[in-house]
Short mmCIF file of C-alpha atoms (C1' of nucleotides) in Angstrom, two decimals:
data_model
loop_
_atom_site.label_atom_id
_atom_site.label_comp_id
_atom_site.label_asym_id
_atom_site.label_seq_id
_atom_site.Cartn_x
_atom_site.Cartn_y
_atom_site.Cartn_z
CA MET A 1 -14.68 36.54 -70.16
CA ASP A 2 -14.79 34.07 -72.72
CA CYS A 3 -12.59 31.21 -72.78
CA ASN A 4 -11.29 30.09 -76.06
CA CYS A 5 -9.16 27.46 -74.62
CA VAL A 6 -10.82 24.65 -76.32
CA SER A 7 -14.23 25.26 -77.53
CA ASP A 8 -13.50 27.70 -80.26
CA LEU A 9 -10.71 25.69 -81.52
CA LEU A 10 -12.76 22.64 -81.42
CA LEU A 11 -14.97 24.07 -83.97
CA THR A 12 -12.25 25.22 -86.22
CA PRO A 13 -9.54 22.71 -86.43
CA PRO A 14 -6.54 24.49 -87.78
CA VAL A 15 -5.27 21.43 -89.44
CA PRO A 16 -5.85 19.76 -92.70
CA ALA A 17 -8.69 17.37 -93.03
CA LEU A 18 -6.29 14.59 -93.64
CA TRP A 19 -5.14 15.01 -90.20
CA THR A 20 -8.24 13.70 -88.80
CA PRO A 21 -7.34 13.01 -85.40
CA GLY A 22 -8.45 15.00 -82.67
CA ILE A 23 -7.99 14.66 -79.29
CA ALA A 24 -8.30 11.30 -77.96
CA PHE A 25 -12.01 11.24 -77.93
CA PRO A 26 -14.75 11.06 -80.45
CA ASP A 27 -17.99 12.83 -80.11
CA TRP A 28 -19.47 10.56 -77.61
CA ALA A 29 -16.80 11.44 -75.19
CA TYR A 30 -18.08 14.89 -74.92
CA LYS A 31 -21.21 16.12 -73.45
CA PRO A 32 -24.16 15.85 -75.68
CA GLU A 33 -24.68 18.91 -77.70
CA SER A 34 -28.09 19.31 -76.26
CA SER A 35 -26.78 19.84 -72.84
CA PRO A 36 -25.53 23.11 -71.60
CA GLY A 37 -21.85 23.41 -71.49
CA SER A 38 -21.81 20.96 -74.27
CA ARG A 39 -18.85 19.52 -75.95
CA GLN A 40 -16.70 19.78 -72.95
CA ILE A 41 -14.49 17.01 -72.05
CA GLN A 42 -15.24 15.38 -68.80
CA LEU A 43 -12.74 14.98 -66.10
CA TRP A 44 -12.52 11.26 -66.26
CA HIS A 45 -11.91 11.44 -69.95
CA PHE A 46 -9.17 13.83 -69.29
CA ILE A 47 -7.69 11.59 -66.69
CA LEU A 48 -7.72 8.71 -69.08
CA GLU A 49 -6.21 10.89 -71.63
CA LEU A 50 -3.34 11.73 -69.40
CA LEU A 51 -2.98 8.14 -68.43
CA GLN A 52 -2.73 7.21 -72.01
CA LYS A 53 0.13 9.45 -72.69
CA GLU A 54 3.51 8.33 -71.86
CA GLU A 55 4.81 11.77 -71.33
CA TYR A 56 2.51 12.21 -68.42
CA GLN A 57 3.57 9.15 -66.60
CA GLY A 58 5.48 11.24 -64.25
CA VAL A 59 2.34 13.05 -63.42
CA ILE A 60 -0.24 10.34 -63.43
CA ALA A 61 0.05 6.70 -64.23
CA TRP A 62 -1.61 3.38 -64.02
CA GLN A 63 -0.38 1.64 -61.04
CA GLY A 64 -1.38 -1.15 -58.83
CA ASP A 65 -4.61 -2.88 -59.34
CA TYR A 66 -6.47 -3.11 -62.55
CA GLY A 67 -7.79 0.26 -63.47
CA GLU A 68 -6.03 1.83 -60.62
CA PHE A 69 -4.02 4.89 -61.14
CA VAL A 70 -2.00 7.18 -59.03
CA ILE A 71 -1.69 10.86 -59.36
CA LYS A 72 1.94 11.36 -58.84
CA ASP A 73 1.84 15.05 -59.22
CA PRO A 74 -1.51 16.30 -58.05
CA ASP A 75 -0.70 19.90 -58.59
CA GLU A 76 0.38 19.28 -62.10
CA VAL A 77 -2.67 17.28 -62.95
CA ALA A 78 -4.80 19.99 -61.50
CA ARG A 79 -2.93 22.54 -63.44
CA LEU A 80 -3.37 20.67 -66.66
CA TRP A 81 -7.01 20.22 -65.94
CA GLY A 82 -7.28 23.86 -65.18
CA ILE A 83 -5.72 24.70 -68.46
CA ARG A 84 -8.04 22.39 -70.25
CA LYS A 85 -11.03 23.89 -68.65
CA CYS A 86 -9.71 27.36 -68.51
CA LYS A 87 -9.96 27.39 -64.82
CA PRO A 88 -6.87 29.19 -63.69
CA HIS A 89 -7.65 28.63 -60.08
CA MET A 90 -7.97 24.93 -60.36
CA ASN A 91 -6.07 23.02 -57.81
CA TYR A 92 -5.94 19.51 -56.56
CA ASP A 93 -8.42 20.19 -53.87
CA LYS A 94 -11.00 21.16 -56.40
CA LEU A 95 -10.03 18.52 -58.82
CA SER A 96 -10.28 15.90 -56.17
CA ARG A 97 -13.69 17.20 -55.32
CA ALA A 98 -14.65 16.62 -58.89
CA LEU A 99 -13.22 13.16 -58.68
CA ARG A 100 -15.23 12.52 -55.58
CA TYR A 101 -18.20 13.52 -57.52
CA TYR A 102 -17.59 10.39 -59.53
CA TYR A 103 -17.85 8.18 -56.53
CA ASN A 104 -21.55 8.33 -56.51
CA LYS A 105 -21.66 7.71 -60.17
CA ARG A 106 -19.41 4.78 -59.66
CA ILE A 107 -17.15 5.76 -62.40
CA LEU A 108 -14.34 6.09 -59.98
CA HIS A 109 -13.53 5.22 -56.47
CA LYS A 110 -10.78 5.87 -54.09
CA THR A 111 -8.19 3.35 -53.23
CA LYS A 112 -8.08 3.71 -49.57
CA GLY A 113 -4.81 3.93 -47.88
CA LYS A 114 -3.00 4.99 -50.98
CA ARG A 115 -2.45 8.62 -51.44
CA PHE A 116 -3.67 10.11 -54.64
CA THR A 117 -4.72 6.76 -55.84
CA TYR A 118 -8.01 6.14 -57.52
CA LYS A 119 -9.49 3.39 -59.50
CA PHE A 120 -11.71 3.33 -62.50
CA ASN A 121 -14.74 1.23 -62.59
CA PHE A 122 -14.52 0.29 -66.18
CA SER A 123 -17.74 -1.53 -66.37
CA LYS A 124 -19.50 1.60 -65.40
CA VAL A 125 -17.50 3.64 -67.77
CA VAL A 126 -18.24 1.34 -70.60
CA LEU A 127 -21.82 1.15 -69.66
CA VAL A 128 -22.14 4.85 -69.66
CA ASN A 129 -20.60 5.24 -73.03
CA TYR A 130 -21.76 2.17 -74.76
CA PRO A 131 -25.36 1.50 -74.08
CA LEU A 132 -25.26 -0.93 -76.93
CA LEU A 133 -23.29 -3.14 -74.73
CA ASP A 134 -25.80 -4.33 -72.33
CA MET A 135 -23.37 -5.20 -69.68
CA ALA A 136 -25.55 -4.41 -66.82
CA SER A 137 -27.86 -7.18 -67.69
CA SER A 138 -25.13 -9.56 -68.44
CA PRO A 139 -24.61 -12.09 -65.74
CA PHE A 140 -21.17 -12.66 -67.11
CA LEU A 141 -20.02 -9.26 -66.34
CA LEU A 142 -21.50 -8.99 -63.01
CA ALA A 143 -20.43 -12.35 -61.87
CA GLN A 144 -16.77 -11.92 -62.32
CA ASN A 145 -14.79 -9.58 -60.31
CA HIS A 146 -11.27 -10.73 -60.16
CA PHE A 147 -9.74 -7.38 -59.91
CA ASN A 148 -11.86 -6.10 -57.21
CA SER A 149 -10.79 -8.21 -54.41
CA GLY A 150 -9.87 -6.25 -51.45
CA SER A 151 -10.28 -2.61 -51.31
CA THR A 152 -12.98 -2.15 -53.79
CA THR A 153 -16.58 -1.84 -53.17
CA PRO A 154 -18.91 -4.62 -54.08
CA ASP A 155 -20.76 -2.59 -56.58
CA CYS A 156 -17.76 -1.88 -58.60
CA SER A 157 -17.30 -4.54 -61.15
CA PRO A 158 -14.76 -3.48 -63.64
CA VAL A 159 -14.85 -5.19 -66.90
CA THR A 160 -11.91 -7.43 -66.80
CA PRO A 161 -10.16 -9.22 -69.56
CA GLU A 162 -11.37 -12.45 -68.17
CA THR A 163 -14.84 -11.25 -68.24
CA LEU A 164 -14.63 -10.20 -71.76
CA GLN A 165 -12.80 -13.27 -72.62
CA SER A 166 -15.69 -15.22 -71.43
CA LEU A 167 -17.89 -13.20 -73.63
CA PHE A 168 -15.68 -13.13 -76.62
CA PRO A 169 -13.41 -16.10 -76.60
CA ARG A 170 -11.23 -14.57 -79.17
CA LEU A 171 -11.57 -11.10 -80.30
CA PRO A 172 -9.93 -10.26 -83.54
CA GLU A 173 -6.51 -8.82 -83.62
CA SER A 174 -7.17 -6.53 -86.44
CA ALA A 175 -8.49 -4.04 -84.07
CA ARG A 176 -5.15 -2.79 -83.15
CA GLY A 177 -5.18 0.81 -83.75
CA ALA A 178 -8.62 0.66 -85.14
CA SER A 179 -11.11 3.26 -84.48
CA LEU A 180 -13.61 2.78 -81.86
CA PHE A 181 -16.45 3.06 -84.16
CA ASP A 182 -17.66 2.26 -87.49
CA ARG A 183 -19.76 5.11 -88.38
CA GLY A 184 -23.19 3.80 -88.86
CA ALA A 185 -24.97 4.21 -92.11
CA GLY A 186 -27.84 5.79 -90.37
CA GLY A 187 -26.24 9.15 -90.48
CA PRO A 188 -24.29 11.31 -88.16
CA GLY A 189 -24.74 11.45 -84.51
CA PRO A 190 -23.72 9.37 -81.61
CA GLU A 191 -26.54 6.99 -82.10
CA SER A 192 -25.10 5.83 -85.32
CA ASP A 193 -21.76 5.21 -83.86
CA LYS A 194 -21.27 1.60 -83.37
CA LEU A 195 -18.97 0.42 -80.81
CA ARG A 196 -16.00 -1.50 -81.88
CA LEU A 197 -15.61 -3.94 -79.12
CA ASP A 198 -12.26 -4.90 -80.36
CA THR A 199 -10.89 -1.58 -79.52
CA PHE A 200 -11.28 -1.98 -75.86
CA PRO A 201 -7.99 -2.67 -74.35
CA PHE A 202 -9.39 -4.25 -71.36
CA LEU A 203 -11.95 -6.04 -73.36
CA SER A 204 -9.78 -7.34 -76.06
CA THR A 205 -8.31 -10.27 -74.35
CA GLY A 206 -8.04 -12.15 -77.53
CA SER A 207 -5.65 -9.63 -78.86
CA PRO A 208 -1.97 -10.26 -78.91
CA CYS A 209 -1.68 -7.80 -76.17
CA TYR A 210 -2.14 -10.51 -73.71
CA SER A 211 -0.17 -13.61 -73.87
CA LYS A 212 -0.77 -14.69 -70.42
CA PRO A 213 -3.94 -14.80 -68.53
CA PRO A 214 -5.15 -11.38 -67.77
CA SER A 215 -5.26 -12.30 -64.20
CA LEU A 216 -1.54 -12.40 -64.28
CA LEU A 217 -1.20 -9.21 -66.09
CA GLY A 218 -1.66 -7.19 -63.07
CA PRO A 219 -2.28 -3.59 -63.59
CA TYR A 220 -4.03 -2.08 -66.42
CA PRO A 221 -1.77 -2.66 -69.31
CA ARG A 222 -0.41 0.36 -70.99
CA ASN A 223 -0.05 -1.29 -74.21
CA PRO A 224 0.03 0.50 -77.46
CA THR A 225 -1.04 -2.51 -79.30
CA PHE A 226 -4.46 -1.48 -78.44
CA ASP A 227 -5.97 1.81 -77.92
CA TYR A 228 -7.99 2.85 -75.07
CA PRO A 229 -11.59 3.06 -75.87
CA TRP A 230 -11.72 6.64 -75.00
CA GLY A 231 -8.32 7.30 -76.31
CA PHE A 232 -8.89 5.40 -79.43
CA ASN A 233 -6.35 5.89 -82.00
CA PRO A 234 -6.86 9.24 -83.49
CA TYR A 235 -4.09 8.77 -85.94
CA LEU A 236 -5.93 6.19 -87.80
CA PRO A 237 -8.22 7.46 -90.37
CA GLY A 238 -11.62 6.30 -89.64
CA ALA A 239 -11.30 7.18 -86.10
CA PHE A 240 -13.50 10.01 -86.98
CA SER A 241 -15.91 10.34 -89.70
CA LEU A 242 -15.56 13.32 -91.89
CA ASN A 243 -18.33 15.11 -90.27
CA ASN A 244 -17.21 14.06 -86.92
CA CYS A 245 -14.26 16.23 -87.11
CA PRO A 246 -11.60 16.04 -84.58
CA LYS A 247 -11.29 18.83 -82.25
CA LEU A 248 -7.77 18.79 -81.21
CA PRO A 249 -4.48 17.50 -82.33
CA PRO A 250 -3.89 13.91 -81.72
CA GLY A 251 -2.48 13.20 -78.45
CA SER A 252 -2.61 16.69 -77.41
CA LEU A 253 -4.44 17.74 -74.42
CA TYR A 254 -4.77 21.24 -75.49
CA PRO A 255 -5.83 23.25 -78.37
CA SER A 256 -3.69 22.73 -81.35
CA HIS A 257 -2.48 26.22 -81.55
CA PHE A 258 -0.42 25.51 -78.57
CA TYR A 259 1.83 23.65 -80.82
CA PRO A 260 4.07 24.82 -83.54
CA ASN A 261 3.15 22.30 -86.11
CA PRO A 262 0.58 19.85 -85.02
CA LEU A 263 0.61 17.80 -88.11
CA GLN A 264 4.26 17.39 -88.17
CA SER A 265 4.59 16.80 -84.55
CA SER A 266 1.89 14.30 -84.30
CA LEU A 267 3.05 12.33 -87.21
CA SER A 268 6.49 12.26 -85.89
CA GLN A 269 5.22 10.42 -82.93
CA LEU A 270 4.00 7.53 -84.86
CA PRO A 271 6.25 4.61 -84.53
CA HIS A 272 4.41 3.19 -87.38
CA PRO A 273 1.55 5.18 -88.60
CA PHE A 274 -0.32 2.26 -89.94
CA SER A 275 0.87 -0.46 -87.77
CA SER A 276 -2.62 -1.46 -87.10
CA LEU A 277 -2.82 -2.64 -90.62
CA LEU A 278 0.05 -4.94 -90.24
CA PRO A 279 -0.55 -8.60 -90.06
CA PRO A 280 -1.51 -9.75 -86.64
CA GLY A 281 1.54 -11.80 -86.12
CA ASP A 282 4.13 -9.20 -86.55
CA GLY A 283 3.76 -7.55 -83.26
CA ALA A 284 5.83 -8.45 -80.37
CA GLY A 285 2.63 -8.89 -78.59
CA ALA A 286 2.39 -12.56 -79.17
CA GLU A 287 5.12 -13.37 -76.83
CA ARG A 288 4.53 -10.67 -74.44
CA GLY A 289 4.57 -11.15 -70.81
CA GLY A 290 7.03 -13.92 -70.60
CA GLY A 291 9.34 -11.80 -68.62
CA GLY A 292 7.06 -11.73 -65.75
CA GLN A 293 6.63 -8.75 -63.65
CA THR A 294 10.06 -8.15 -62.49
CA GLY A 295 11.46 -6.24 -65.29
CA GLY A 296 11.66 -8.24 -68.41
CA SER A 297 12.57 -6.68 -71.61
CA ASN A 298 10.06 -5.04 -73.69
CA GLY A 299 9.20 -4.88 -77.27
CA THR A 300 11.75 -2.39 -78.25
CA ALA A 301 14.28 -5.00 -78.89
CA GLY A 302 13.09 -6.13 -82.23
CA GLY A 303 13.10 -2.71 -83.66
CA GLN A 304 9.80 -2.07 -82.14
CA PRO A 305 8.81 1.40 -81.45
CA PRO A 306 9.86 2.56 -78.10
CA ARG A 307 6.44 3.32 -76.95
CA LEU A 308 5.37 1.34 -74.05
CA CYS A 309 2.34 1.56 -72.12
CA ILE A 310 2.64 -1.16 -69.68
CA PRO A 311 2.23 0.25 -66.31
CA PRO A 312 4.76 -0.60 -63.78
CA TYR A 313 3.85 -2.95 -61.13
CA PRO A 314 3.48 -1.44 -57.81
CA GLY A 315 6.76 -2.70 -56.62
CA SER A 316 8.89 -1.97 -59.57
CA ALA A 317 6.97 0.90 -60.74
CA PRO A 318 8.89 3.96 -61.44
CA LEU A 319 11.70 2.16 -62.94
CA GLY A 320 13.01 3.67 -65.96
CA ARG A 321 11.29 6.84 -65.76
CA THR A 322 14.13 8.33 -64.01
CA GLU A 323 16.08 8.63 -67.12
CA VAL A 324 13.60 10.69 -68.79
CA GLY A 325 14.77 13.99 -67.79
CA ASN A 326 17.78 14.43 -69.88
CA GLY A 327 17.45 12.99 -73.18
CA GLY A 328 16.01 14.41 -76.21
CA GLY A 329 14.08 13.08 -79.03
CA ALA A 330 13.50 9.54 -79.92
CA GLY A 331 16.61 8.30 -78.34
CA ALA A 332 15.56 9.27 -74.94
CA GLU A 333 12.17 7.95 -75.60
CA ARG A 334 13.61 4.66 -76.50
CA GLU A 335 15.74 4.60 -73.47
CA ARG A 336 12.84 5.15 -71.32
CA ALA A 337 10.92 2.54 -73.07
CA GLU A 338 13.48 -0.06 -72.53
CA ALA A 339 13.89 0.78 -68.98
CA THR A 340 10.32 1.11 -68.09
CA VAL A 341 8.40 -1.87 -69.06
CA PRO A 342 8.61 -4.09 -66.15
CA GLY A 343 6.96 -7.10 -67.24
CA GLY A 344 5.21 -7.48 -70.09
CA GLY A 345 7.31 -6.62 -72.70
CA GLY A 346 6.21 -7.72 -75.83
CA GLY A 347 3.20 -6.35 -77.21
CA VAL A 348 4.27 -3.05 -76.63
CA GLY A 349 5.66 -2.34 -79.80
CA LEU A 350 3.07 -1.76 -82.27
CA GLY A 351 0.17 0.09 -82.29
CA LEU A 352 0.30 3.50 -82.92
CA GLY A 353 1.86 4.99 -80.22
CA LEU A 354 -0.73 7.20 -80.21
CA GLY A 355 -1.10 9.21 -77.50
CA LEU A 356 2.22 10.59 -77.77
CA GLY A 357 0.83 13.08 -79.88
CA LEU A 358 2.23 16.26 -80.04
CA SER A 359 3.67 15.88 -77.01
CA LEU A 360 6.33 14.68 -78.64
CA GLY A 361 7.73 12.38 -76.52
CA GLY A 362 10.38 14.77 -76.32
CA VAL A 363 8.39 16.69 -74.11
CA ASN A 364 9.63 15.24 -71.06
CA LEU A 365 12.97 15.72 -72.13
CA GLY A 366 15.09 18.46 -71.49
CA ASN A 367 14.43 19.05 -68.01
CA GLY A 368 17.21 21.36 -68.47
CA GLY A 369 18.03 21.41 -64.90
CA GLY A 370 14.89 23.20 -64.45
CA ARG A 371 12.20 23.18 -62.03
CA GLN A 372 11.08 20.74 -59.55
CA SER A 373 7.64 19.43 -59.78
CA PRO A 374 5.19 20.41 -57.19
CA THR A 375 5.22 16.94 -55.92
CA GLU A 376 8.87 16.99 -55.48
CA ARG A 377 8.66 20.14 -53.60
CA ARG A 378 6.04 18.60 -51.50
CA GLY A 379 7.72 15.33 -51.14
CA GLY A 380 4.64 13.56 -52.27
CA VAL A 381 4.12 10.30 -53.97
CA LYS A 382 6.29 11.09 -56.81
CA GLN A 383 8.75 8.37 -57.17
CA ASP A 384 10.83 9.51 -60.00
CA PRO A 385 12.22 12.89 -59.45
CA GLU A 386 12.86 13.70 -63.03
CA SER A 387 9.85 12.35 -64.62
CA ASP A 388 7.40 15.07 -64.35
CA SER A 389 5.80 16.15 -67.46
CA GLU A 390 7.51 18.81 -69.34
CA LEU A 391 4.74 19.45 -71.63
CA GLU A 392 4.06 22.97 -70.85
CA ILE A 393 1.37 24.87 -72.39
CA THR A 394 2.61 28.30 -72.07
CA ASP A 395 0.28 30.00 -74.35
CA LEU A 396 -2.71 30.80 -72.34
CA SER A 397 -3.65 33.76 -74.32
CA ASP A 398 -6.73 32.06 -75.48
CA CYS A 399 -7.82 31.47 -72.05
CA SER A 400 -9.55 34.72 -71.95
CA SER A 401 -9.18 37.69 -69.82
CA GLU A 402 -9.72 35.62 -66.83
CA ASN A 403 -6.40 34.12 -67.36
CA GLU A 404 -4.73 37.26 -68.29
CA ASN A 405 -5.63 38.57 -64.95
CA GLU A 406 -4.36 35.58 -63.22
CA PRO A 407 -0.84 35.96 -62.19
CA ASP A 408 -0.84 32.64 -60.58
CA PHE A 409 -1.69 31.08 -63.81
CA SER A 410 -0.04 32.89 -66.54
CA VAL A 411 2.68 34.86 -65.01
CA GLY A 412 3.54 32.37 -62.43
CA LYS A 413 3.33 29.70 -64.97
CA GLU A 414 5.56 31.37 -67.38
CA ALA A 415 8.08 32.02 -64.77
CA ARG A 416 7.97 28.40 -64.03
CA ILE A 417 8.23 27.52 -67.60
CA GLY A 418 11.01 29.86 -68.14
CA SER A 419 13.11 27.72 -65.95
CA ARG A 420 12.39 24.83 -68.14
CA SER A 421 13.82 24.18 -71.45
CA HIS A 422 11.16 25.21 -73.83
CA PRO A 423 9.86 21.86 -74.68
CA LEU A 424 7.90 23.07 -77.57
CA GLU A 425 10.88 24.38 -79.34
CA ALA A 426 12.79 21.32 -78.59
CA LYS A 427 9.99 19.34 -79.99
CA SER A 428 9.73 20.92 -83.30
CA GLY A 429 13.38 20.60 -83.69
CA ALA A 430 14.35 17.19 -82.55
CA ILE A 431 11.16 15.45 -83.27
CA GLY A 432 10.37 17.19 -86.40
CA GLY A 433 13.59 15.93 -87.74
CA ALA A 434 12.67 12.39 -87.08
CA LEU A 435 9.49 12.86 -88.82
CA PRO A 436 8.68 10.50 -91.59
CA PRO A 437 7.86 12.23 -94.80
CA LEU A 438 4.25 12.25 -95.60
CA SER A 439 5.04 10.69 -98.88
CA SER A 440 6.17 7.62 -97.12
CA LEU A 441 2.79 7.00 -95.79
CA PRO A 442 0.61 4.52 -97.50
CA PRO A 443 -1.67 6.14 -99.98
CA PRO A 444 -5.36 5.87 -99.68
CA VAL A 445 -6.65 2.76 -101.24
CA SER A 446 -10.24 3.47 -101.75
CA PRO A 447 -12.63 6.21 -102.57
CA HIS A 448 -13.08 6.63 -98.92
CA PRO A 449 -9.61 6.52 -97.66
CA LEU A 450 -10.43 7.17 -94.12
CA LYS A 451 -12.82 4.41 -93.78
CA SER A 452 -10.94 1.99 -95.87
CA LEU A 453 -8.11 2.01 -93.46
CA VAL A 454 -10.16 0.92 -90.61
CA PRO A 455 -9.52 -2.68 -90.00
CA LEU A 456 -12.68 -4.59 -89.90
CA THR A 457 -13.27 -7.27 -87.51
CA PRO A 458 -15.27 -10.39 -87.81
CA PRO A 459 -18.01 -11.01 -85.37
CA PRO A 460 -17.24 -12.72 -82.17
CA PRO A 461 -17.75 -16.43 -82.37
CA SER A 462 -20.41 -16.59 -79.84
CA LEU A 463 -22.26 -14.25 -77.70
CA PRO A 464 -24.31 -14.50 -74.63
CA PRO A 465 -27.94 -13.92 -75.27
CA SER A 466 -27.94 -10.67 -73.50
CA LEU A 467 -25.42 -9.26 -75.86
CA SER A 468 -26.44 -10.82 -79.06
CA PRO A 469 -29.04 -8.46 -80.28
CA SER A 470 -27.13 -5.28 -80.14
CA LEU A 471 -23.90 -6.77 -81.23
CA ALA A 472 -25.57 -8.41 -84.10
CA LEU A 473 -26.17 -4.98 -85.45
CA VAL A 474 -22.57 -4.12 -85.19
CA ASP A 475 -21.61 -7.34 -86.77
CA ARG A 476 -23.91 -6.88 -89.64
CA HIS A 477 -22.42 -3.55 -90.21
CA ARG A 478 -18.98 -4.97 -90.13
CA GLU A 479 -19.85 -7.68 -92.51
CA THR A 480 -21.21 -5.17 -94.87
CA GLU A 481 -18.09 -3.15 -94.61
CA ALA A 482 -15.98 -6.19 -95.08
CA LEU A 483 -17.83 -7.02 -98.20
CA LYS A 484 -17.35 -3.57 -99.54
CA LEU A 485 -13.72 -3.81 -98.82
CA SER A 486 -13.23 -7.12 -100.41
CA HIS A 487 -14.80 -5.81 -103.56
CA SER A 488 -12.60 -2.81 -103.70
"C1'" DA B 1 -5.20 13.85 -47.51
"C1'" DC B 2 -9.71 12.95 -47.88
"C1'" DC B 3 -14.68 13.49 -47.43
"C1'" DG B 4 -19.17 15.24 -48.73
"C1'" DG B 5 -22.71 19.09 -48.35
"C1'" DA B 6 -24.10 23.25 -50.36
"C1'" DA B 7 -24.43 26.75 -53.69
"C1'" DG B 8 -23.76 28.34 -58.02
"C1'" DG B 9 -22.22 28.65 -63.08
"C1'" DC B 10 -22.68 27.15 -67.62
"C1'" DG C 1 -25.56 17.22 -65.79
"C1'" DC C 2 -20.98 18.29 -64.65
"C1'" DC C 3 -18.34 20.43 -62.62
"C1'" DT C 4 -16.22 24.64 -59.68
"C1'" DT C 5 -15.85 26.84 -55.52
"C1'" DC C 6 -16.06 26.98 -50.73
"C1'" DC C 7 -15.92 24.93 -46.52
"C1'" DG C 8 -16.40 22.34 -42.09
"C1'" DG C 9 -15.26 18.01 -40.56
"C1'" DT C 10 -12.39 13.62 -40.00
#
DNA sequence: ACCGGAAGGC
DNA sequence: GCCTTCCGGT
């Protein structure tokens, strides 16, 4: 059996080159090519990916402590993971085993006492992916541990905004929506990828995303003003180099052929395709957070895109997601947005709402009186009965014979799906209609359009000795790029 | 639900 | 190396 779920498609993106984006991760997010089973997304990447996408908030969402997330619908997450990995028999038991596997690696740990709740150890994650950032040797990073009070283990020291703030008093704002990397001049390959520090949500405390001290921000902010390092904005050109071709449609968790029209769909999800290029001040981010944690308004007010990523606070969490079930299209999305953001408000607006991807925000919609989520059936942690993800990948044909022989996966699935309201169709319809014409997009402005659109960021004002050397490289590169830009 | 050992696949 | 699968134990 050979599973075409992802790998084959990865190699042959069925979309135009212009549509660079791929799934939420660049090369480094996948296993090194040298390793067996290469180019496969790792579970924690996948988890982050889900967490990044609004349409999956009913399934998994940031909640509680910083970096903490709760799997609201374990079965669904497992199912999605199974689809991704072409493992029809995947279930939460197995998935959780895989998650446990991360304990030792300290990428993840369990939040005890909270069902289906885990917590990322961001410092480890960053460390693993960005060796250039010598965090381990940085006393700054290891010293501070504001978010780990309580349940966490001593060895878990997530990189907190404060921490990064101490390192980079004010990171540039231009990073919003920027790609994670500037492709190094040294040629292709992960080694030449230079980390864009400014793209770290949890690192970019100087960004307008935070208007109050991170310590008051509470949970990991789902804020579109920045992109998650792993889920860096695939919509933005430059997110990938040309030879670092995206594998999957932006925002999609599955091979692009699962979707009717990836390009259209994905573009339609962009509140503002190039918002990252907007002047720093225009986001609602600057005043974000004033509302406190009890349900202030969010950035949608000022005509901001509905996308919000701010995770609900534990207490007020599921607010707003209850409405999701019925609506359709952008309207519903907006509704949800307005209802959801508990506290922070503001900064939500801009930033490519990436992540929505194909999903088409509409995805959730149209529950069509359909099925109950597994969690609901189980009476699990799910707090919002109608919020489960409706993004159904029905086409498992590529998942090899293994899947074809799996009634519990294809047949059962389809039966399940049948009771739903064909989200995909709904998508192409409703969302496609809202789609901005390509012609309305800003034209390329330089010989290398992709790169030219990547906002460049000035070097951090000061750096601790332990970080200086490696970052200096990045900075030099940026300066060079900046020069090029200014001349063009 | 959650844990972690063990074996095995890729 | 990173799971997936299975499983006995708590």
